[in-house]
mmCIF file with all atom_site columns, C-alpha atoms and ligand atoms in Angstrom:
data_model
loop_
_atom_site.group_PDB
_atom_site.id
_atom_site.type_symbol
_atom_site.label_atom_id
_atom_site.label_alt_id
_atom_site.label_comp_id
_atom_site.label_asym_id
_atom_site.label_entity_id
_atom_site.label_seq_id
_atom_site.pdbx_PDB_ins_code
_atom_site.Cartn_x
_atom_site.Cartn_y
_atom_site.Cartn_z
_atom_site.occupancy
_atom_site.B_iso_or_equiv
_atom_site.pdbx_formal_charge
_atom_site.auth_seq_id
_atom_site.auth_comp_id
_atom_site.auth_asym_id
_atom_site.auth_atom_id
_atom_site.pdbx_PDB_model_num
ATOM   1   C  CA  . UNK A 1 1   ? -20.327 11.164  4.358  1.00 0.00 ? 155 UNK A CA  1
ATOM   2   C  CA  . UNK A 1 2   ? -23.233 9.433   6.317  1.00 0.00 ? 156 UNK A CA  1
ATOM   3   C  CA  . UNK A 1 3   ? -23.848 5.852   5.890  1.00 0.00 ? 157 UNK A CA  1
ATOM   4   C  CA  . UNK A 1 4   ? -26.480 3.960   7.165  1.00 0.00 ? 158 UNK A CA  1
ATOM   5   C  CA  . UNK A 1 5   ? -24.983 1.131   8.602  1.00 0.00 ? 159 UNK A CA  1
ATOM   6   C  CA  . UNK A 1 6   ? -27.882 -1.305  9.763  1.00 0.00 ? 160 UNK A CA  1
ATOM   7   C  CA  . UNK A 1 7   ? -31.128 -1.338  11.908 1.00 0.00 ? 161 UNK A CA  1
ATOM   8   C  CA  . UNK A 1 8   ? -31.356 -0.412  16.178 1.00 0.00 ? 162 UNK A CA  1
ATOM   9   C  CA  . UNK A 1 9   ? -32.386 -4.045  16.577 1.00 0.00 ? 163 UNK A CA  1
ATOM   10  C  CA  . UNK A 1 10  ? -29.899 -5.468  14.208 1.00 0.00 ? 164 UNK A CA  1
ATOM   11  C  CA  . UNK A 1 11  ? -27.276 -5.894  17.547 1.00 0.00 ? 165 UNK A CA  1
ATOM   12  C  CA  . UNK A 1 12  ? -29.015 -7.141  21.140 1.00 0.00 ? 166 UNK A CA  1
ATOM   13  C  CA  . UNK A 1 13  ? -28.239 -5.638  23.850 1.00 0.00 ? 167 UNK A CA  1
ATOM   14  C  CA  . UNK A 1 14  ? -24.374 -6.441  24.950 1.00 0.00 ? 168 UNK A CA  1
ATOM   15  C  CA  . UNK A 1 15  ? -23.604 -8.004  22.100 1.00 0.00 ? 169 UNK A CA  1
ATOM   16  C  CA  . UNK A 1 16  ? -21.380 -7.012  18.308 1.00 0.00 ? 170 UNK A CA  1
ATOM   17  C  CA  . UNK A 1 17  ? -22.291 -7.553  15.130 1.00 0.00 ? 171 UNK A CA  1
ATOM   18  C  CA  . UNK A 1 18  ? -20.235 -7.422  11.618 1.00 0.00 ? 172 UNK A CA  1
ATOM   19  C  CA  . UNK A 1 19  ? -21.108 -5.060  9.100  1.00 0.00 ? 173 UNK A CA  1
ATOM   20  C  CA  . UNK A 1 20  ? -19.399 -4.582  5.558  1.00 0.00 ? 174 UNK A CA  1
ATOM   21  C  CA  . UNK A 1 21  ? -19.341 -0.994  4.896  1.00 0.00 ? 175 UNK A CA  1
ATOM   22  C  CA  . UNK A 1 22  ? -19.199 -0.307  0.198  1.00 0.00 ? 176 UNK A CA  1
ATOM   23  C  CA  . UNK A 1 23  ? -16.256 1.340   0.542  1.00 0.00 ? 177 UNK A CA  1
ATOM   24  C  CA  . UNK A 1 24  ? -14.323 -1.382  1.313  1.00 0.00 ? 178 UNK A CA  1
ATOM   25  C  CA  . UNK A 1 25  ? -14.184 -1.143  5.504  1.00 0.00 ? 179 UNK A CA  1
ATOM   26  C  CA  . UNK A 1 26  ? -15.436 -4.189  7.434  1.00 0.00 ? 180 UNK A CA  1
ATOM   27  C  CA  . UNK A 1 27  ? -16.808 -2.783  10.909 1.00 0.00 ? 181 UNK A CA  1
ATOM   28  C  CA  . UNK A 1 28  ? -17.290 -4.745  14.571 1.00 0.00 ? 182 UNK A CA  1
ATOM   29  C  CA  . UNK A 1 29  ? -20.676 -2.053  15.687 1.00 0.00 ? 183 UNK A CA  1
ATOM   30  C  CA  . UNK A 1 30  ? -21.577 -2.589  19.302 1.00 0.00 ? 184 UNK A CA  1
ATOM   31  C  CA  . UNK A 1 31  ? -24.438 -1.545  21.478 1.00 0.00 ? 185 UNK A CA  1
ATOM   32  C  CA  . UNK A 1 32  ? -23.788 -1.528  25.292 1.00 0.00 ? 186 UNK A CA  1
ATOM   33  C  CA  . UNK A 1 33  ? -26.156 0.038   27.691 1.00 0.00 ? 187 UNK A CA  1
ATOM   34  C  CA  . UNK A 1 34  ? -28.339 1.294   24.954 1.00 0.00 ? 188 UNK A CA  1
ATOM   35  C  CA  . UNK A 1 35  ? -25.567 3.144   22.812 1.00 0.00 ? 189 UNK A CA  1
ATOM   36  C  CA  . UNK A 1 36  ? -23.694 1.990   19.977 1.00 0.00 ? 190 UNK A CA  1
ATOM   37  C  CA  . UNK A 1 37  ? -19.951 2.069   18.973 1.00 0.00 ? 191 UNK A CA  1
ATOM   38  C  CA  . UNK A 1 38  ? -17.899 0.798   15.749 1.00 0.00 ? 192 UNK A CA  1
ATOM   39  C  CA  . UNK A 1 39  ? -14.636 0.246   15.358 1.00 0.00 ? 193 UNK A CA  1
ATOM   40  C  CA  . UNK A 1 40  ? -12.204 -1.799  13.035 1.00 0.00 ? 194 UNK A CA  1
ATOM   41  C  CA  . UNK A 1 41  ? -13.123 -5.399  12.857 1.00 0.00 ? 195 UNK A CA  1
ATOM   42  C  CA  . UNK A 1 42  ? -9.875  -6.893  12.378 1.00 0.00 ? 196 UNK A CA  1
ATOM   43  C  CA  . UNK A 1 43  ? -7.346  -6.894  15.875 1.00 0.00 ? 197 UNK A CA  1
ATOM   44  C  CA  . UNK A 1 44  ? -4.465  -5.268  15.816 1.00 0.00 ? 198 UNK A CA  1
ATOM   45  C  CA  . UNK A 1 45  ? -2.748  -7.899  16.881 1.00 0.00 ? 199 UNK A CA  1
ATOM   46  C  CA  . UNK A 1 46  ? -3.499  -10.815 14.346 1.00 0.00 ? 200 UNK A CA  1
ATOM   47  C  CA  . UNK A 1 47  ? -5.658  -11.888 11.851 1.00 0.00 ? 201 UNK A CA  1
ATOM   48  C  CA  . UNK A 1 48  ? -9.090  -12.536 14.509 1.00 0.00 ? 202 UNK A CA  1
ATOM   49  C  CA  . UNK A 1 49  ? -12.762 -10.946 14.110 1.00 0.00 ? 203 UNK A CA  1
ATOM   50  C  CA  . UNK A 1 50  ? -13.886 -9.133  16.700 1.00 0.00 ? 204 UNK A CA  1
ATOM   51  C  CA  . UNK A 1 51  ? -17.121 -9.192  16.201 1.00 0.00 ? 205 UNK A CA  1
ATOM   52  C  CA  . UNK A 1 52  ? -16.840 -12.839 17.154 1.00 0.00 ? 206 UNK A CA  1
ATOM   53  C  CA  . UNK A 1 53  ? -15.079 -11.970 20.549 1.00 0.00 ? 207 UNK A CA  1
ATOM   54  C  CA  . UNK A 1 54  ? -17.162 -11.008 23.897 1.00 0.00 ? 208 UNK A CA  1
ATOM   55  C  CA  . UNK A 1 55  ? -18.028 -7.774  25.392 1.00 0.00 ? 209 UNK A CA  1
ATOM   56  C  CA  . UNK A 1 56  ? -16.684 -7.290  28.872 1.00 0.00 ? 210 UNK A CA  1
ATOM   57  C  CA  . UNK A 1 57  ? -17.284 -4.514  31.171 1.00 0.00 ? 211 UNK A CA  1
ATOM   58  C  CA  . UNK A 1 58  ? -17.297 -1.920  28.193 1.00 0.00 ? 212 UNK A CA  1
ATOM   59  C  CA  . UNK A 1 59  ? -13.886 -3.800  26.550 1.00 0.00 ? 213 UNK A CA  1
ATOM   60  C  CA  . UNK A 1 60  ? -13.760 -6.535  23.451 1.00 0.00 ? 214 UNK A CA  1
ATOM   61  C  CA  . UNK A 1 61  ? -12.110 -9.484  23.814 1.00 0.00 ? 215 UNK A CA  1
ATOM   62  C  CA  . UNK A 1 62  ? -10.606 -10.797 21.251 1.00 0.00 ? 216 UNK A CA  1
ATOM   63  C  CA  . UNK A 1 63  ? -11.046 -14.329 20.745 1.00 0.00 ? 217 UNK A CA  1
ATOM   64  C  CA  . UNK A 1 64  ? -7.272  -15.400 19.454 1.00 0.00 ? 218 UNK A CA  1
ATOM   65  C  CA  . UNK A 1 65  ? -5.314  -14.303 22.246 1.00 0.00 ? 219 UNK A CA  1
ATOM   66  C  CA  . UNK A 1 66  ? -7.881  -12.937 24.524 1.00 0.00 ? 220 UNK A CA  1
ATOM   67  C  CA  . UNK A 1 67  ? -6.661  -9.447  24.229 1.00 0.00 ? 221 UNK A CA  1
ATOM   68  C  CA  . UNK A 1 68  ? -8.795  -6.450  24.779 1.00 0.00 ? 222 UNK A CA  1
ATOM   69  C  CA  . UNK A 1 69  ? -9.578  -2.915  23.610 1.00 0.00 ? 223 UNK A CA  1
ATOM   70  C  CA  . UNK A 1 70  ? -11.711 -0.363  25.343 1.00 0.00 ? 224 UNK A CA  1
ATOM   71  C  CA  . UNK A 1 71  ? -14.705 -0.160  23.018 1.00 0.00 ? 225 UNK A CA  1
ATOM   72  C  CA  . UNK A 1 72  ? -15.677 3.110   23.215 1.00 0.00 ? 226 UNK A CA  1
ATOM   73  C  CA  . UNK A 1 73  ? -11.997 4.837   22.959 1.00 0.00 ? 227 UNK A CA  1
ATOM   74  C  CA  . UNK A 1 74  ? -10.066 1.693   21.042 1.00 0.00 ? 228 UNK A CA  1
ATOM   75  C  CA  . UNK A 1 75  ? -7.260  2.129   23.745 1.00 0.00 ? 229 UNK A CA  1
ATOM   76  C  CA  . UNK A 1 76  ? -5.507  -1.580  23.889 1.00 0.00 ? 230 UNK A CA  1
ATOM   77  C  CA  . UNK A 1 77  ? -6.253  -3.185  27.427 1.00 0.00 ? 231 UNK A CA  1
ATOM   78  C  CA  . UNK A 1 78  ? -4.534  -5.945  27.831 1.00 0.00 ? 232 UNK A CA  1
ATOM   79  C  CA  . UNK A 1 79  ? -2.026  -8.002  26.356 1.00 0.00 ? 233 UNK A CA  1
ATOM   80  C  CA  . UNK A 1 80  ? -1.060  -9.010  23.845 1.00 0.00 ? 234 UNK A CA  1
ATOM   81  C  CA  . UNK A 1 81  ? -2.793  -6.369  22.102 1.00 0.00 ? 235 UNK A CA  1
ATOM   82  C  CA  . UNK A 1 82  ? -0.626  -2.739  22.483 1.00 0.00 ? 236 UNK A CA  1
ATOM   83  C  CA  . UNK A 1 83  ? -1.620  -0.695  19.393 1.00 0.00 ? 237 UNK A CA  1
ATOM   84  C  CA  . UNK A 1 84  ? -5.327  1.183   19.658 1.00 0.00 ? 238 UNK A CA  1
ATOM   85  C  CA  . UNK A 1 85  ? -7.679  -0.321  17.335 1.00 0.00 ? 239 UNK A CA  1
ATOM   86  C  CA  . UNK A 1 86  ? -9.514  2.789   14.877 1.00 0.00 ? 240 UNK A CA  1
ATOM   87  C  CA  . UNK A 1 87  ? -12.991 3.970   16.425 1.00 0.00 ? 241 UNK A CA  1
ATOM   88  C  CA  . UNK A 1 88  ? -15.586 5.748   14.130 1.00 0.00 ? 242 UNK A CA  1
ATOM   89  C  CA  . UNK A 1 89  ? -18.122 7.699   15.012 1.00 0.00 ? 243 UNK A CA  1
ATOM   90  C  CA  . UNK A 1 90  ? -21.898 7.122   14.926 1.00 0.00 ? 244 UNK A CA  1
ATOM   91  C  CA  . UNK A 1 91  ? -25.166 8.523   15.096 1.00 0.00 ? 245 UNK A CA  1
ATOM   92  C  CA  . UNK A 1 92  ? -28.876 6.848   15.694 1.00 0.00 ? 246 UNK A CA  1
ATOM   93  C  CA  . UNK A 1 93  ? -31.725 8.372   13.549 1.00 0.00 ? 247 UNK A CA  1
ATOM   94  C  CA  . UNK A 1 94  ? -34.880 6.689   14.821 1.00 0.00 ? 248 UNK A CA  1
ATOM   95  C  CA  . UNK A 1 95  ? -34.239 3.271   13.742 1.00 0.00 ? 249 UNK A CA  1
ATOM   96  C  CA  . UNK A 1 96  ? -31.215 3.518   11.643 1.00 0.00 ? 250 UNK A CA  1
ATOM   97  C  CA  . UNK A 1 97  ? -27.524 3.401   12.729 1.00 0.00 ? 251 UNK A CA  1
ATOM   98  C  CA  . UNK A 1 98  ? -25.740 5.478   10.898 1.00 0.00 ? 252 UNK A CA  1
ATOM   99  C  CA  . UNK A 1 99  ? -21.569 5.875   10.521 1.00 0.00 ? 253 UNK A CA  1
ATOM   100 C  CA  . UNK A 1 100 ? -20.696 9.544   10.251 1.00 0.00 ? 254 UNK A CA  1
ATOM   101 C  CA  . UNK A 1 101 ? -17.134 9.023   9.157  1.00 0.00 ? 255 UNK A CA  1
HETATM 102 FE FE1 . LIG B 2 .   ? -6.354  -10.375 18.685 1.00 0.00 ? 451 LIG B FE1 1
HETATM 103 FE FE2 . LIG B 2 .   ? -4.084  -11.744 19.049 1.00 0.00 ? 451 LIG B FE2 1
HETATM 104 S  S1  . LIG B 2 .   ? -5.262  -11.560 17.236 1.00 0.00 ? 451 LIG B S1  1
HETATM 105 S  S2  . LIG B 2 .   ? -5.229  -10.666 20.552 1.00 0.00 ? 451 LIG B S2  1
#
């Protein structure tokens, strides 16, 4: 199912945004270097946001612990984060960002 998840100009360049998806999913959707990426909000590591964490060279960091995750693959990066966070996949359709899974 396709879900449009919020406007191109919703997230500035570098930087995350939150979005609630109906079904129940809370998503941190990034746009770096002109694409854009989702993945789980919550860390796997603890109870943080990381949509309020920084982009860094591609990764999240978290802002508990300052772990990280690769955004575009959701392989953990540094410690004290080890399991992957989920990744979903996205599309852009003119102005709309749309979730495909
Ligand atoms: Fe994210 Fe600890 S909660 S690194």
């Amino acid at each position: 199912m396709t879900i449009r998840l919020c406007a191109t100009d919703d997230i500035p360049e570098g930087e995350v945004r939150q979005f609630a998806v109906d079904d129940g999913r809370t998503l941190a959707v990034y746009r770096v270097d002109g694409d854009y990426f989702a993945t789980d909000d919550l860390c796997t590591h603890g109870d943080a946001s990381l949509s309020e964490g920084e982009i860094e060279d591609g990764k999240i960091l978290c802002p508990y612990h300052m772990g990280s995750f690769d955004i575009r693959t959701g392989e953990a990066c540094a410690a004290p984060c080890s399991i992957a966070i989920k990744t979903y996949r996205l599309a852009v359709d003119g102005d709309d960002v749309l979730l495909l899974d």
